[in-house]
Structures are given as C-alpha cells and as structure tokens.
Amino acid sequence: MVDSSGLHPELERTADDIAEMEIRGAATIADAAAAALGAQAADSDAETPEAFRREMRDAARRLHETRPTAVSLPNALRYVLTGMEGETVAELRKSVEEQAARFRADLDAAQDRLGRIGAGRLNDGDVVMTHCHSTDALACIEAAVEDGTDLEAIVKETRPRNQGHITAERLSELGVPVTLIVDNAAHRFMNDVDHLLVGADSIAADGSVVNKIGTAGLAVSARDRGVPVMVAAQSIKLHPRTLTGAAVEIEQRDAMEVIDDETREEVGDIDVANPAFDVTPPRHVDAIVTEHGQFPPESVVVLMRELFGESVEEPWSE
Ligand code: RI2
C-alpha cells in the first residue's frame, strides 16, 4: 500500500535511513535504493501507465535527494528507471521489479569479481591500512583471506561517525589481526604499512577519488612513505556527469556529528564544519580496482566512456 504522498512506506523508510546513515556505504545505498524502487512498483496503486511512470519518478527523486555525493545512488536509480518498459501498468511493474532484482544481483557479482582482482595485489604477510568502512575494500581482503593469504590490518577509527569500528569488527570476523588507531595516528603508523586500501563514493573522469573525509591527507602521507594507494570501487562509483565537466558535490553534514550542543555551548561562539568527503587527486592514487580490472586513475575515463557513453539521463527529473 502507498500513502497519500503516493510513496510506499518502505521507500520512505529507506530514504530516511539513507539520510540518517542507518543505511550507508555507497554500494549498500545503491542496493537499498533499487530494492525500494522494486517495492514501490510491486505495491503501486497506479491505474494508468502515465500515473505509474510518474510515481516511479517521484520515488526515485525522493531517494535521490537523500545524500548528494555517492554516485552509486543516481546510477542505481537510472539503471532501474531506464529499464522501465511496457504498455500496461502490469508490464511496467514487472519490468521495474525485474530490473531492480537484476541490478542487485549484478552488484553482488561485481563486488565478488572486484574482490578477487583486488586480492591479487595483496601478498602474504602484508599490513593493510584502512579508512572508514567500505564493502568493496573489504571484499579484496576477504578474497585474499579465502586464498590463504595472511594479512594484518591497521584500522583508522574515522571520525566523526567511527565507521572504522565496523571495519574492525568485520576483519576480526575474518580472522585478520586488527590494530585500531585514532585518525591522527595514521602518519605515525605509515612506515609499518604495505598498502593503503580505501573505497570510493564517486570517481571523476580525471581519476580523482571522492571518498570519506580524511582520505586525501592519508594518501599524501602514504605517498610520502612510498606506500601504494589502492582504491576499491565497483563501476557504479564512476560519476558519468563528470565526463561533461560537472563537479562532484561534497555533502556537508550536521555539526552535531562533530560536537554535541552542550559541549559546543561550553566552548563558545564557534562555527563547525563537517564535510563528509574529500577529493584525492589521481597523482596520489596507484590503482583503482573495479570488477572490470584494475586501472591507473588517469585511464578510468576509458571505462567510463565504454559504460556510460557521453549522455547521461536523469529520468527522475523529467
Ligand atoms: P562501499 C562510505 O561513505 C565511505 O566513504 C566508503 O569508502 C564508501 O562509502 C564506499 O563504501 P559513508 O556512506 O560502497 O560512510 O565500498 O558516508 O561499501
């Protein structure tokens, strides 16, 4: 059943959870968005094909407005909506449900493939430093561990949301010895590290990597110590609009994530800035590992053209 706004409660809940970061991580966001569109289609009360199409566009717009940086979200919405085909509501419904299911299955398969490719860069005895929590990055470690590669991890806690705790938990479950450090300790540990391994929320056509705030400085530190920087990112992280010159919007989040109101009042009259992401230039990245292989950042544009061409539709804004 849909509510008076025409949007399914599951879709509303998914949108709220993405905005609040109860659902987070670029791949997980894309998966949840596709599932929500599928649920919207399944329970739609639309009586005409036009009403159904409009409802799906409204649903996609609602999801799109939640978080601006991870391009996996619009890429997922575009994939599902461009697969919407048919003359009748029943046909349209079926096509959306099938396309959403296909997207989700492809996403899983892509992450597995990416993990196996990334694992090839990791050698027995290596120490990997991680930042934030990325399922794409973890897939590389998981595949390496499955191959019998012994790894250790230095895990940054990643203020302000401490997603490093999730990474630490997942790695422990895999049997990888973990040392958790505060973000400020990263440079001190860089001499002990063989790889810096991070995920991505968006990758621009010039090979710039948009990822959790702190990645850019970390990559400079890794470069300084000769530590290779490896970015694990499925192709849904490629930002097609950057092919035509658009910049990736950096999400600014609530000050409350950095400092609670009471402490802030004690400190005095201050501004608080909380950008969620930063941009690591291609010269500080060694390899972008995707499900299609690994690329030096400067050549990722070739893959982008192949996958998206030059024109990028936004069916939800029609
Ligand atoms: P996967 C996260 O952002 C991190 O920046 C992480 O590197 C990226 O998403 C990719 O995650 P946030 O949602 O898609 O925690 O690899 O702000 O899981």
Short mmCIF file of C-alpha atoms and ligand atoms in Angstrom, two decimals:
data_model
loop_
_atom_site.label_atom_id
_atom_site.label_comp_id
_atom_site.label_asym_id
_atom_site.label_seq_id
_atom_site.Cartn_x
_atom_site.Cartn_y
_atom_site.Cartn_z
CA MET A 1 0.00 0.00 0.00
CA VAL A 2 1.18 3.51 -0.75
CA ASP A 3 0.44 6.53 1.46
CA SER A 4 -1.23 9.81 0.45
CA SER A 5 2.05 11.15 -1.00
CA GLY A 6 1.96 8.17 -3.37
CA LEU A 7 5.17 6.80 -1.87
CA HIS A 8 5.46 3.36 -0.35
CA PRO A 9 6.29 3.31 3.40
CA GLU A 10 9.28 1.07 2.70
CA LEU A 11 10.60 3.60 0.20
CA GLU A 12 10.07 6.47 2.69
CA ARG A 13 11.85 4.43 5.37
CA THR A 14 14.75 3.64 3.05
CA ALA A 15 15.10 7.32 2.11
CA ASP A 16 15.11 8.36 5.79
CA ASP A 17 17.60 5.62 6.69
CA ILE A 18 19.95 6.69 3.90
CA ALA A 19 19.75 10.34 5.00
CA GLU A 20 20.39 9.37 8.65
CA MET A 21 23.16 6.95 7.61
CA GLU A 22 21.38 3.97 9.13
CA ILE A 23 21.90 2.64 5.63
CA ARG A 24 25.34 3.79 4.49
CA GLY A 25 28.25 2.94 2.24
CA ALA A 26 27.89 3.67 -1.47
CA ALA A 27 27.19 0.08 -2.60
CA THR A 28 24.72 -0.60 0.21
CA ILE A 29 22.89 2.65 -0.55
CA ALA A 30 22.58 1.66 -4.22
CA ASP A 31 21.30 -1.80 -3.28
CA ALA A 32 18.73 -0.39 -0.84
CA ALA A 33 17.55 2.22 -3.37
CA ALA A 34 16.98 -0.41 -6.05
CA ALA A 35 15.10 -2.60 -3.55
CA ALA A 36 12.92 0.36 -2.53
CA LEU A 37 12.02 1.12 -6.16
CA GLY A 38 11.12 -2.55 -6.58
CA ALA A 39 8.85 -2.38 -3.52
CA GLN A 40 7.25 0.82 -4.79
CA ALA A 41 6.49 -0.84 -8.12
CA ALA A 42 5.18 -4.03 -6.52
CA ASP A 43 2.64 -2.21 -4.34
CA SER A 44 1.74 0.65 -6.64
CA ASP A 45 -1.95 1.58 -6.82
CA ALA A 46 -1.45 3.48 -10.10
CA GLU A 47 -4.31 2.93 -12.52
CA THR A 48 -2.70 4.20 -15.70
CA PRO A 49 0.75 3.73 -17.23
CA GLU A 50 1.30 7.51 -17.01
CA ALA A 51 0.46 7.53 -13.28
CA PHE A 52 2.77 4.56 -12.72
CA ARG A 53 5.67 6.23 -14.53
CA ARG A 54 5.09 9.46 -12.60
CA GLU A 55 5.02 7.56 -9.31
CA MET A 56 8.30 5.84 -10.10
CA ARG A 57 9.93 9.15 -10.99
CA ASP A 58 8.66 10.70 -7.72
CA ALA A 59 10.01 7.72 -5.80
CA ALA A 60 13.41 8.00 -7.48
CA ARG A 61 13.52 11.76 -6.80
CA ARG A 62 12.77 11.17 -3.11
CA LEU A 63 15.67 8.71 -2.88
CA HIS A 64 17.98 10.93 -4.94
CA GLU A 65 17.53 13.88 -2.56
CA THR A 66 18.90 11.99 0.47
CA ARG A 67 22.68 12.15 0.01
CA PRO A 68 24.43 14.03 -2.78
CA THR A 69 27.95 12.58 -3.09
CA ALA A 70 27.79 8.82 -3.66
CA VAL A 71 27.04 8.48 -7.37
CA SER A 72 26.06 4.85 -6.89
CA LEU A 73 22.67 6.20 -5.83
CA PRO A 74 21.75 8.04 -9.08
CA ASN A 75 23.44 5.28 -11.07
CA ALA A 76 21.16 2.72 -9.40
CA LEU A 77 18.04 4.85 -9.96
CA ARG A 78 18.95 5.40 -13.61
CA TYR A 79 19.56 1.69 -14.17
CA VAL A 80 16.16 0.75 -12.78
CA LEU A 81 14.16 3.55 -14.43
CA THR A 82 15.71 3.19 -17.87
CA GLY A 83 14.66 -0.46 -17.77
CA MET A 84 11.01 0.51 -17.18
CA GLU A 85 9.17 -0.74 -20.27
CA GLY A 86 5.67 -1.76 -21.26
CA GLU A 87 2.25 -0.61 -22.44
CA THR A 88 0.27 -1.53 -19.33
CA VAL A 89 0.72 -0.98 -15.60
CA ALA A 90 1.28 -4.71 -15.15
CA GLU A 91 4.05 -4.75 -17.76
CA LEU A 92 5.68 -1.64 -16.33
CA ARG A 93 5.51 -3.06 -12.82
CA LYS A 94 7.10 -6.33 -13.90
CA SER A 95 9.91 -4.55 -15.75
CA VAL A 96 10.80 -2.39 -12.72
CA GLU A 97 10.74 -5.34 -10.34
CA GLU A 98 12.92 -7.40 -12.67
CA GLN A 99 15.33 -4.57 -13.37
CA ALA A 100 15.74 -3.83 -9.64
CA ALA A 101 16.41 -7.51 -8.92
CA ARG A 102 18.91 -7.67 -11.81
CA PHE A 103 20.71 -4.58 -10.54
CA ARG A 104 21.05 -6.05 -7.06
CA ALA A 105 22.32 -9.39 -8.34
CA ASP A 106 24.85 -7.64 -10.64
CA LEU A 107 26.03 -5.52 -7.72
CA ASP A 108 26.79 -8.61 -5.66
CA ALA A 109 28.56 -10.33 -8.53
CA ALA A 110 30.58 -7.19 -9.31
CA GLN A 111 31.79 -6.93 -5.74
CA ASP A 112 32.89 -10.57 -5.76
CA ARG A 113 34.80 -10.08 -9.03
CA LEU A 114 36.37 -6.86 -7.77
CA GLY A 115 37.40 -8.62 -4.55
CA ARG A 116 39.21 -11.35 -6.44
CA ILE A 117 41.03 -8.80 -8.62
CA GLY A 118 41.99 -6.68 -5.60
CA ALA A 119 43.20 -9.74 -3.69
CA GLY A 120 45.85 -10.17 -6.37
CA ARG A 121 47.60 -7.05 -5.06
CA LEU A 122 47.83 -8.38 -1.50
CA ASN A 123 50.71 -10.66 -0.51
CA ASP A 124 51.32 -12.99 2.39
CA GLY A 125 52.43 -11.04 5.46
CA ASP A 126 51.18 -7.64 4.20
CA VAL A 127 49.85 -4.99 6.54
CA VAL A 128 46.89 -3.03 5.16
CA MET A 129 45.72 0.33 6.49
CA THR A 130 42.00 1.06 6.07
CA HIS A 131 39.91 4.21 6.32
CA CYS A 132 36.17 4.23 7.06
CA HIS A 133 34.15 1.13 6.13
CA SER A 134 33.98 0.10 2.52
CA THR A 135 32.41 -3.19 1.44
CA ASP A 136 34.37 -3.00 -1.84
CA ALA A 137 37.66 -2.65 0.06
CA LEU A 138 36.73 -5.44 2.46
CA ALA A 139 35.85 -7.72 -0.48
CA CYS A 140 39.54 -7.57 -1.54
CA ILE A 141 40.73 -8.58 1.92
CA GLU A 142 38.07 -11.27 2.18
CA ALA A 143 39.09 -12.80 -1.16
CA ALA A 144 42.76 -12.72 -0.16
CA VAL A 145 42.00 -14.41 3.16
CA GLU A 146 39.99 -17.07 1.31
CA ASP A 147 43.09 -17.71 -0.81
CA GLY A 148 45.04 -18.34 2.39
CA THR A 149 46.91 -15.00 2.39
CA ASP A 150 47.93 -13.88 5.88
CA LEU A 151 47.18 -10.18 6.37
CA GLU A 152 47.18 -7.73 9.24
CA ALA A 153 45.20 -4.52 9.39
CA ILE A 154 45.68 -1.10 10.89
CA VAL A 155 42.20 0.35 11.05
CA LYS A 156 41.54 4.09 11.44
CA GLU A 157 38.52 4.81 13.57
CA THR A 158 37.31 7.53 11.13
CA ARG A 159 35.74 10.38 13.00
CA PRO A 160 33.12 11.69 13.27
CA ARG A 161 30.97 8.56 12.68
CA ASN A 162 33.59 5.93 13.60
CA GLN A 163 32.82 3.60 10.71
CA GLY A 164 36.28 2.12 11.37
CA HIS A 165 34.65 0.17 14.19
CA ILE A 166 32.56 -1.70 11.61
CA THR A 167 35.69 -2.45 9.58
CA ALA A 168 37.48 -3.68 12.70
CA GLU A 169 34.57 -5.97 13.53
CA ARG A 170 34.34 -7.41 10.00
CA LEU A 171 38.10 -8.00 9.79
CA SER A 172 38.13 -9.70 13.19
CA GLU A 173 35.35 -11.98 11.97
CA LEU A 174 37.59 -12.87 9.02
CA GLY A 175 40.41 -13.73 11.42
CA VAL A 176 42.58 -10.75 10.39
CA PRO A 177 44.53 -9.30 13.36
CA VAL A 178 43.38 -5.68 13.78
CA THR A 179 45.04 -2.70 15.41
CA LEU A 180 42.57 0.16 15.83
CA ILE A 181 44.11 3.65 15.82
CA VAL A 182 42.79 7.19 16.10
CA ASP A 183 42.85 9.10 12.83
CA ASN A 184 45.62 11.38 14.00
CA ALA A 185 47.99 8.41 14.45
CA ALA A 186 47.86 7.36 10.79
CA HIS A 187 51.11 9.01 9.68
CA ARG A 188 52.99 7.54 12.63
CA PHE A 189 51.99 4.02 11.52
CA MET A 190 52.60 4.53 7.80
CA ASN A 191 56.12 3.00 7.98
CA ASP A 192 54.55 -0.28 9.12
CA VAL A 193 52.09 -0.46 6.23
CA ASP A 194 52.30 -2.18 2.81
CA HIS A 195 49.04 -0.84 1.32
CA LEU A 196 46.59 1.92 1.95
CA LEU A 197 43.25 0.41 0.91
CA VAL A 198 40.15 2.60 0.68
CA GLY A 199 36.78 2.59 -1.08
CA ALA A 200 35.14 5.38 -3.03
CA ASP A 201 31.82 7.19 -3.16
CA SER A 202 32.44 8.72 -6.57
CA ILE A 203 35.24 8.66 -9.11
CA ALA A 204 35.54 11.54 -11.53
CA ALA A 205 36.52 11.29 -15.19
CA ASP A 206 40.03 12.60 -14.46
CA GLY A 207 40.57 9.78 -11.93
CA SER A 208 40.02 11.90 -8.81
CA VAL A 209 38.66 9.80 -5.98
CA VAL A 210 35.90 11.19 -3.79
CA ASN A 211 35.88 9.26 -0.53
CA LYS A 212 35.37 9.67 3.21
CA ILE A 213 36.85 12.86 4.63
CA GLY A 214 40.49 12.26 5.52
CA THR A 215 41.32 10.11 2.50
CA ALA A 216 43.14 12.92 0.65
CA GLY A 217 45.52 13.69 3.52
CA LEU A 218 46.05 10.00 4.14
CA ALA A 219 47.02 9.48 0.51
CA VAL A 220 49.58 12.31 0.75
CA SER A 221 51.01 10.63 3.85
CA ALA A 222 51.14 7.25 2.06
CA ARG A 223 52.89 8.84 -0.94
CA ASP A 224 55.44 10.41 1.40
CA ARG A 225 56.30 6.96 2.76
CA GLY A 226 56.12 5.13 -0.57
CA VAL A 227 53.01 3.15 0.40
CA PRO A 228 50.83 2.25 -2.60
CA VAL A 229 47.31 3.65 -2.54
CA MET A 230 44.67 1.21 -3.73
CA VAL A 231 41.05 2.27 -4.29
CA ALA A 232 38.44 -0.48 -4.46
CA ALA A 233 35.42 0.77 -6.38
CA GLN A 234 32.83 -1.02 -8.48
CA SER A 235 31.95 0.70 -11.73
CA ILE A 236 28.73 2.12 -10.20
CA LYS A 237 31.09 4.51 -8.36
CA LEU A 238 32.09 6.11 -11.67
CA HIS A 239 30.45 9.51 -11.94
CA PRO A 240 29.23 9.83 -15.54
CA ARG A 241 28.32 13.54 -15.36
CA THR A 242 31.97 14.41 -14.69
CA LEU A 243 32.61 13.35 -18.29
CA THR A 244 30.89 16.57 -19.32
CA GLY A 245 32.61 18.75 -16.74
CA ALA A 246 30.26 18.53 -13.74
CA ALA A 247 31.88 18.61 -10.30
CA VAL A 248 31.02 16.11 -7.58
CA GLU A 249 29.03 17.76 -4.80
CA ILE A 250 30.56 17.24 -1.35
CA GLU A 251 27.95 16.53 1.31
CA GLN A 252 28.04 18.80 4.36
CA ARG A 253 26.58 17.05 7.40
CA ASP A 254 25.20 18.24 10.71
CA ALA A 255 27.55 19.89 13.23
CA MET A 256 26.06 17.60 15.90
CA GLU A 257 28.12 14.73 14.46
CA VAL A 258 31.28 16.64 15.41
CA ILE A 259 30.32 18.21 18.73
CA ASP A 260 27.16 17.94 20.84
CA ASP A 261 25.17 21.07 21.58
CA GLU A 262 26.10 21.20 25.27
CA THR A 263 29.85 20.99 24.65
CA ARG A 264 29.57 23.47 21.83
CA GLU A 265 27.91 25.96 24.13
CA GLU A 266 30.68 25.48 26.70
CA VAL A 267 33.35 26.08 24.05
CA GLY A 268 31.80 29.37 22.98
CA ASP A 269 30.76 31.08 19.78
CA ILE A 270 32.28 28.87 17.10
CA ASP A 271 31.45 27.64 13.64
CA VAL A 272 31.61 23.91 12.96
CA ALA A 273 32.26 22.42 9.53
CA ASN A 274 31.51 18.79 8.78
CA PRO A 275 32.23 17.86 5.16
CA ALA A 276 31.62 14.13 4.75
CA PHE A 277 34.04 13.59 1.85
CA ASP A 278 37.17 14.93 0.20
CA VAL A 279 38.85 14.61 -3.17
CA THR A 280 42.10 12.71 -3.67
CA PRO A 281 43.80 13.76 -6.90
CA PRO A 282 44.78 10.99 -9.35
CA ARG A 283 48.51 11.60 -8.81
CA HIS A 284 48.15 10.23 -5.28
CA VAL A 285 46.40 7.03 -6.34
CA ASP A 286 48.19 3.92 -7.67
CA ALA A 287 45.29 1.76 -8.76
CA ILE A 288 41.53 1.82 -9.00
CA VAL A 289 40.30 -1.75 -8.68
CA THR A 290 36.95 -2.41 -10.35
CA GLU A 291 35.08 -5.54 -11.42
CA HIS A 292 36.41 -4.88 -14.95
CA GLY A 293 40.05 -4.98 -13.84
CA GLN A 294 42.40 -2.50 -12.22
CA PHE A 295 43.18 0.85 -13.77
CA PRO A 296 45.66 3.64 -13.22
CA PRO A 297 43.37 6.55 -12.25
CA GLU A 298 44.11 8.53 -15.42
CA SER A 299 42.73 5.77 -17.64
CA VAL A 300 39.49 5.18 -15.77
CA VAL A 301 37.87 7.60 -18.23
CA VAL A 302 38.10 4.92 -20.92
CA LEU A 303 35.97 2.57 -18.83
CA MET A 304 33.54 5.40 -18.09
CA ARG A 305 33.01 6.14 -21.79
CA GLU A 306 32.53 2.46 -22.52
CA LEU A 307 29.92 2.04 -19.77
CA PHE A 308 28.02 5.32 -19.96
CA GLY A 309 28.77 6.95 -23.32
CA GLU A 310 28.62 10.75 -23.35
CA SER A 311 24.99 11.35 -22.50
CA VAL A 312 23.66 10.74 -19.02
CA GLU A 313 19.94 10.69 -18.45
CA GLU A 314 18.28 11.66 -15.16
CA PRO A 315 14.84 10.10 -15.72
CA TRP A 316 13.59 11.25 -12.30
CA SER A 317 13.88 14.93 -13.25
CA GLU A 318 11.70 14.64 -16.38
P1 RI2 B 1 31.29 0.78 -0.22
C1 RI2 B 1 31.36 5.38 2.65
O1 RI2 B 1 30.68 6.59 2.86
C2 RI2 B 1 32.87 5.53 2.73
O2 RI2 B 1 33.33 6.75 2.22
C3 RI2 B 1 33.28 4.32 1.89
O3 RI2 B 1 34.63 4.39 1.45
C4 RI2 B 1 32.30 4.44 0.75
O4 RI2 B 1 31.06 4.81 1.38
C5 RI2 B 1 32.14 3.24 -0.12
O5 RI2 B 1 31.56 2.15 0.56
P2 RI2 B 1 29.56 6.77 4.04
O6 RI2 B 1 28.27 6.23 3.47
O7 RI2 B 1 30.38 1.08 -1.37
O8 RI2 B 1 30.02 6.05 5.28
O9 RI2 B 1 32.61 0.25 -0.70
O10 RI2 B 1 29.48 8.27 4.25
O11 RI2 B 1 30.66 -0.12 0.82
#
